[in-house]
Short mmCIF file of N, CA and C in Angstrom, two decimals:
data_model
loop_
_atom_site.label_atom_id
_atom_site.label_comp_id
_atom_site.label_asym_id
_atom_site.label_seq_id
_atom_site.Cartn_x
_atom_site.Cartn_y
_atom_site.Cartn_z
N MET A 1 4.01 15.24 -13.71
CA MET A 1 4.00 14.50 -12.39
C MET A 1 3.06 13.40 -11.98
N PHE A 2 2.11 13.42 -12.73
CA PHE A 2 0.72 12.91 -11.40
C PHE A 2 1.41 11.08 -11.57
N LEU A 3 1.24 11.36 -13.92
CA LEU A 3 1.79 10.14 -13.89
C LEU A 3 2.97 9.31 -12.78
N VAL A 4 4.22 10.19 -12.62
CA VAL A 4 4.90 9.20 -12.05
C VAL A 4 4.77 9.20 -10.16
N TYR A 5 3.79 9.78 -10.14
CA TYR A 5 3.28 9.56 -8.48
C TYR A 5 2.45 8.60 -9.43
N GLY A 6 2.05 9.26 -9.77
CA GLY A 6 1.09 7.70 -10.12
C GLY A 6 1.26 6.36 -10.02
N ALA A 7 2.62 6.05 -11.14
CA ALA A 7 3.18 4.64 -10.81
C ALA A 7 3.96 4.69 -9.54
N VAL A 8 4.16 4.76 -8.52
CA VAL A 8 4.61 4.87 -7.03
C VAL A 8 3.71 5.00 -6.50
N LEU A 9 2.27 5.20 -6.35
CA LEU A 9 1.51 4.07 -5.38
C LEU A 9 1.03 3.35 -6.38
N SER A 10 1.60 2.54 -7.38
CA SER A 10 0.91 1.59 -7.87
C SER A 10 1.56 0.70 -7.24
N GLU A 11 2.79 0.44 -7.75
CA GLU A 11 4.27 0.46 -6.97
C GLU A 11 4.05 -0.26 -5.49
N ALA A 12 3.94 0.71 -4.41
CA ALA A 12 3.77 0.99 -3.63
C ALA A 12 2.06 -0.03 -3.14
N GLY A 13 1.60 -0.41 -3.40
CA GLY A 13 0.30 -0.92 -2.96
C GLY A 13 0.81 -2.47 -3.60
N ARG A 14 0.80 -2.34 -4.94
CA ARG A 14 1.05 -3.99 -4.72
C ARG A 14 2.40 -4.67 -4.11
N LYS A 15 3.23 -3.88 -3.50
CA LYS A 15 3.92 -4.84 -2.47
C LYS A 15 3.23 -4.31 -1.26
N LEU A 16 2.27 -2.95 -1.70
CA LEU A 16 1.81 -3.28 0.76
C LEU A 16 1.47 -4.34 0.63
N ARG A 17 0.45 -4.23 -0.22
CA ARG A 17 -1.09 -5.90 -0.38
C ARG A 17 -0.20 -6.98 -0.44
N ARG A 18 0.69 -6.96 -0.75
CA ARG A 18 1.51 -8.55 -1.26
C ARG A 18 2.35 -8.91 0.65
N VAL A 19 2.66 -7.67 1.22
CA VAL A 19 3.13 -8.14 2.91
C VAL A 19 2.19 -8.04 3.81
N VAL A 20 1.22 -6.97 3.04
CA VAL A 20 -0.20 -7.24 4.85
C VAL A 20 -0.90 -8.03 4.69
N ARG A 21 -1.17 -7.80 3.40
CA ARG A 21 -2.45 -8.47 3.14
C ARG A 21 -2.73 -10.40 3.67
N PRO A 22 -1.83 -10.99 4.05
CA PRO A 22 -1.95 -12.64 4.28
C PRO A 22 -2.33 -12.17 6.29
N TRP A 23 -2.19 -10.89 6.92
CA TRP A 23 -2.45 -11.21 7.50
C TRP A 23 -4.12 -11.02 8.57
N PHE A 24 -4.70 -10.33 7.20
CA PHE A 24 -5.14 -10.33 7.77
C PHE A 24 -6.92 -10.87 6.76
N GLN A 25 -6.38 -12.80 7.14
CA GLN A 25 -7.16 -12.80 6.02
C GLN A 25 -7.68 -14.23 6.74
N ALA A 26 -7.22 -14.43 8.12
CA ALA A 26 -7.80 -15.41 9.05
C ALA A 26 -9.13 -15.01 9.49
N ALA A 27 -9.83 -14.80 9.87
CA ALA A 27 -10.86 -14.53 10.08
C ALA A 27 -11.70 -12.51 9.03
N PRO A 28 -12.79 -13.03 9.55
CA PRO A 28 -14.45 -12.60 8.35
C PRO A 28 -14.66 -11.39 8.52
N HIS A 29 -14.14 -10.94 10.40
CA HIS A 29 -14.63 -8.94 10.84
C HIS A 29 -11.93 -9.02 10.62
N LEU A 30 -11.58 -9.26 10.69
CA LEU A 30 -10.34 -9.00 9.45
C LEU A 30 -10.61 -8.69 7.74
N ARG A 31 -10.67 -9.00 7.64
CA ARG A 31 -10.88 -9.08 6.12
C ARG A 31 -12.41 -7.68 5.59
N LEU A 32 -12.57 -7.78 6.38
CA LEU A 32 -13.74 -6.95 5.70
C LEU A 32 -12.62 -5.59 6.44
N LEU A 33 -12.29 -4.82 7.02
CA LEU A 33 -10.85 -4.50 7.74
C LEU A 33 -10.22 -3.88 7.02
N TYR A 34 -9.74 -5.43 6.51
CA TYR A 34 -8.66 -5.15 5.14
C TYR A 34 -9.46 -4.31 4.18
N HIS A 35 -10.30 -4.52 3.66
CA HIS A 35 -11.53 -3.82 2.87
C HIS A 35 -11.29 -2.41 2.97
N VAL A 36 -11.55 -2.48 4.52
CA VAL A 36 -12.25 -0.47 4.36
C VAL A 36 -11.23 0.45 4.47
N LEU A 37 -9.96 -0.52 5.61
CA LEU A 37 -8.20 0.20 4.85
C LEU A 37 -8.15 0.23 4.09
N SER A 38 -7.93 -0.49 3.12
CA SER A 38 -7.91 -0.09 1.64
C SER A 38 -8.37 0.63 1.48
N CYS A 39 -9.69 0.93 1.17
CA CYS A 39 -10.72 1.26 0.47
C CYS A 39 -9.61 3.19 0.67
N VAL A 40 -9.80 3.51 1.89
CA VAL A 40 -9.52 4.51 2.60
C VAL A 40 -8.20 4.87 2.32
N ALA A 41 -7.28 4.01 2.38
CA ALA A 41 -6.58 4.01 1.72
C ALA A 41 -5.65 4.86 0.47
N THR A 42 -6.56 3.89 -0.31
CA THR A 42 -6.68 3.77 -2.43
C THR A 42 -7.88 5.59 -1.82
N ARG A 43 -8.47 6.08 -1.55
CA ARG A 43 -8.34 7.40 -1.82
C ARG A 43 -8.12 7.99 -1.83
N VAL A 44 -7.44 8.33 -0.30
CA VAL A 44 -6.69 9.30 -0.15
C VAL A 44 -5.28 9.68 -0.51
N ALA A 45 -4.59 7.96 -1.27
CA ALA A 45 -3.31 8.48 -2.20
C ALA A 45 -3.66 8.71 -3.30
N VAL A 46 -5.01 8.24 -3.92
CA VAL A 46 -6.04 10.29 -5.31
C VAL A 46 -5.83 11.16 -5.13
N ASP A 47 -6.67 11.38 -4.46
CA ASP A 47 -7.18 12.70 -4.11
C ASP A 47 -5.35 13.89 -3.66
N CYS A 48 -3.99 12.92 -3.56
CA CYS A 48 -3.04 13.34 -2.75
C CYS A 48 -2.66 14.03 -4.31
N GLY A 49 -2.87 12.49 -5.47
CA GLY A 49 -2.41 12.42 -6.42
C GLY A 49 -3.28 13.56 -7.79
N VAL A 50 -4.23 14.18 -7.59
CA VAL A 50 -4.64 14.53 -8.47
C VAL A 50 -5.11 15.99 -8.20
N ILE A 51 -4.76 16.15 -6.92
CA ILE A 51 -4.56 18.08 -6.48
C ILE A 51 -4.22 18.66 -7.35
N VAL A 52 -3.36 17.93 -7.96
CA VAL A 52 -2.76 19.23 -8.78
C VAL A 52 -3.76 19.94 -10.04
N PHE A 53 -4.51 18.85 -10.99
CA PHE A 53 -4.99 18.91 -12.15
C PHE A 53 -6.10 19.63 -11.03
N ILE A 54 -6.78 19.21 -9.53
CA ILE A 54 -8.20 20.03 -9.86
C ILE A 54 -7.73 21.72 -9.15
N LEU A 55 -6.34 22.00 -8.46
CA LEU A 55 -5.97 23.22 -8.67
C LEU A 55 -5.19 24.14 -9.95
N LEU A 56 -4.85 22.92 -10.87
CA LEU A 56 -4.88 23.40 -12.92
C LEU A 56 -3.04 24.15 -12.69
N TRP A 57 -2.55 23.76 -11.64
CA TRP A 57 -1.50 24.72 -11.71
C TRP A 57 -0.18 23.67 -10.60
N ALA A 58 0.91 23.46 -11.17
CA ALA A 58 1.94 22.56 -10.42
C ALA A 58 2.62 23.01 -9.06
N SER A 59 2.50 24.43 -9.23
CA SER A 59 3.42 24.55 -8.07
C SER A 59 1.87 25.07 -6.56
N TYR A 60 0.56 24.61 -7.46
CA TYR A 60 -0.41 24.64 -5.72
C TYR A 60 -0.07 23.54 -5.57
N GLY A 61 -0.48 22.30 -6.37
CA GLY A 61 -0.43 21.09 -5.35
C GLY A 61 1.45 21.22 -4.66
N LEU A 62 2.43 21.59 -5.26
CA LEU A 62 3.20 21.68 -4.23
C LEU A 62 3.00 22.12 -3.04
N THR A 63 2.12 23.47 -2.83
CA THR A 63 1.67 23.80 -1.62
C THR A 63 0.88 23.17 -0.65
N VAL A 64 -0.16 22.14 -1.56
CA VAL A 64 -0.99 21.72 -0.39
C VAL A 64 -0.25 20.35 0.05
N TRP A 65 1.42 20.02 -0.69
CA TRP A 65 1.59 18.51 -0.31
C TRP A 65 2.30 19.23 0.45
N SER A 66 3.09 20.55 0.58
CA SER A 66 4.23 20.48 1.53
C SER A 66 3.12 21.02 3.70
N ASN A 67 2.24 21.87 2.66
CA ASN A 67 1.33 21.59 4.39
C ASN A 67 0.50 20.26 4.14
N LEU A 68 0.64 18.49 4.28
CA LEU A 68 0.60 17.70 4.16
C LEU A 68 2.89 17.11 4.73
N TYR A 69 3.20 17.85 4.61
CA TYR A 69 4.86 17.82 4.93
C TYR A 69 5.24 16.45 4.31
N PHE A 70 4.45 16.67 2.66
CA PHE A 70 5.10 15.64 1.93
C PHE A 70 4.74 14.12 2.74
N VAL A 71 4.00 13.95 3.66
CA VAL A 71 4.03 12.21 4.75
C VAL A 71 3.33 11.01 3.31
N PRO A 72 2.68 11.81 2.87
CA PRO A 72 2.07 10.79 2.27
C PRO A 72 2.36 10.25 0.31
N ASN A 73 3.91 11.38 0.39
CA ASN A 73 4.38 11.47 -0.81
C ASN A 73 5.05 10.08 -0.09
N ILE A 74 6.09 10.55 0.69
CA ILE A 74 7.29 9.59 1.26
C ILE A 74 7.28 8.67 2.02
N LEU A 75 5.76 8.06 2.62
CA LEU A 75 5.01 6.35 2.96
C LEU A 75 5.36 6.17 1.32
N ALA A 76 3.78 6.59 -0.14
CA ALA A 76 4.73 5.74 -0.87
C ALA A 76 5.45 5.32 -1.20
N LEU A 77 6.63 6.42 -0.98
CA LEU A 77 8.32 6.33 -1.18
C LEU A 77 9.04 4.87 -1.09
N LEU A 78 9.15 4.81 0.39
CA LEU A 78 9.29 4.06 1.58
C LEU A 78 8.21 2.85 0.84
N CYS A 79 7.36 3.12 1.05
CA CYS A 79 6.36 1.30 -0.06
C CYS A 79 6.94 1.19 -0.78
N ALA A 80 7.43 1.28 -2.22
CA ALA A 80 7.03 1.39 -2.96
C ALA A 80 8.41 1.06 -3.07
N PHE A 81 9.93 1.62 -2.65
CA PHE A 81 12.09 0.72 -2.23
C PHE A 81 12.06 0.52 -1.29
N ALA A 82 11.50 -0.06 -0.06
CA ALA A 82 11.71 -0.43 0.91
C ALA A 82 11.32 -1.78 1.19
N LEU A 83 9.52 -2.12 0.68
CA LEU A 83 10.03 -3.18 0.53
C LEU A 83 10.22 -4.41 -0.35
N PRO A 84 9.85 -5.52 0.40
CA PRO A 84 10.73 -6.54 -0.85
C PRO A 84 9.65 -7.22 -2.19
N SER A 85 10.16 -7.43 -3.71
CA SER A 85 9.10 -6.90 -4.60
C SER A 85 9.39 -8.50 -4.80
N GLY A 86 8.84 -8.77 -5.69
CA GLY A 86 8.58 -10.20 -6.54
C GLY A 86 7.81 -11.37 -5.36
N LYS A 87 8.42 -11.98 -5.93
CA LYS A 87 7.97 -13.37 -4.75
C LYS A 87 8.70 -13.23 -4.15
N GLY A 88 8.26 -13.80 -3.22
CA GLY A 88 9.24 -14.20 -1.84
C GLY A 88 8.86 -15.33 -0.83
N ARG A 89 10.05 -15.97 -0.25
CA ARG A 89 9.47 -17.01 0.46
C ARG A 89 8.29 -17.51 1.12
N ASN A 90 7.31 -16.49 1.72
CA ASN A 90 6.28 -16.90 1.26
C ASN A 90 4.82 -16.85 0.94
N HIS A 91 5.77 -17.33 -0.18
CA HIS A 91 5.03 -16.30 -1.23
C HIS A 91 3.26 -17.76 -1.38
N GLY A 92 2.37 -17.71 -1.03
CA GLY A 92 1.83 -18.19 -1.33
C GLY A 92 0.88 -18.78 -0.06
N ASN A 93 1.55 -18.31 1.38
CA ASN A 93 1.20 -18.90 2.48
C ASN A 93 0.96 -18.80 3.45
N SER A 94 -0.18 -19.15 4.04
CA SER A 94 -1.63 -18.54 4.87
C SER A 94 -0.23 -17.29 5.78
N HIS A 95 -0.18 -17.45 6.54
CA HIS A 95 0.79 -16.36 6.99
C HIS A 95 2.31 -15.91 6.99
N PRO A 96 2.86 -15.16 7.27
CA PRO A 96 3.77 -15.57 6.99
C PRO A 96 4.61 -16.06 8.51
N ASN A 97 4.38 -16.03 9.23
CA ASN A 97 4.69 -16.67 10.86
C ASN A 97 5.17 -18.39 10.63
N ASP A 98 3.73 -18.79 9.73
CA ASP A 98 4.15 -20.35 8.90
C ASP A 98 5.12 -20.62 7.37
N ALA A 99 5.98 -19.45 7.54
CA ALA A 99 7.08 -20.14 6.03
C ALA A 99 8.10 -21.34 6.63
N GLY A 100 8.24 -21.82 6.24
CA GLY A 100 8.71 -22.96 6.81
C GLY A 100 8.38 -24.21 7.62
N ASN A 101 7.09 -23.57 7.63
CA ASN A 101 6.61 -24.45 8.89
C ASN A 101 5.12 -25.65 7.98
N SER A 102 6.01 -25.67 6.73
CA SER A 102 4.94 -26.67 6.00
C SER A 102 4.87 -28.01 6.10
N ASP A 103 6.29 -28.63 7.24
CA ASP A 103 6.18 -29.91 6.92
C ASP A 103 5.69 -30.42 8.39
N LYS A 104 5.09 -29.92 10.05
CA LYS A 104 5.18 -30.23 10.82
C LYS A 104 3.46 -30.63 9.90
N ASN A 105 2.55 -30.15 9.23
CA ASN A 105 1.54 -30.81 9.48
C ASN A 105 1.39 -32.11 8.38
N LYS A 106 2.32 -32.41 7.97
CA LYS A 106 2.47 -33.83 7.47
C LYS A 106 2.92 -35.47 8.18
N THR A 107 1.90 -35.56 8.30
CA THR A 107 2.08 -38.12 8.97
C THR A 107 2.39 -38.63 8.49
N ASP A 108 3.49 -39.42 9.69
CA ASP A 108 4.74 -40.60 8.50
C ASP A 108 3.62 -41.61 8.59
#
């Protein structure tokens, strides 16, 4: 169960970083905020996944997840399957709003 959950978390994290990270690269204080938020999110995600191993029974793990209303699991699934995958048209740009505006800085 954890291996499948780990694969979903890995894919969700990859896609979420690809979408969210560019917005936090504009200033040093935003980079620090991004690092803190990503550390907290990683800890919460891993803790939700390993609860099955801590309790040693899958049914107890499902009980804990149901007490959390499966919110971490649902968010991970949404991120893994709803966010775009692969290289998008914004890949490599400094900010998603700058897409398609690369020629405005060119001089004739």
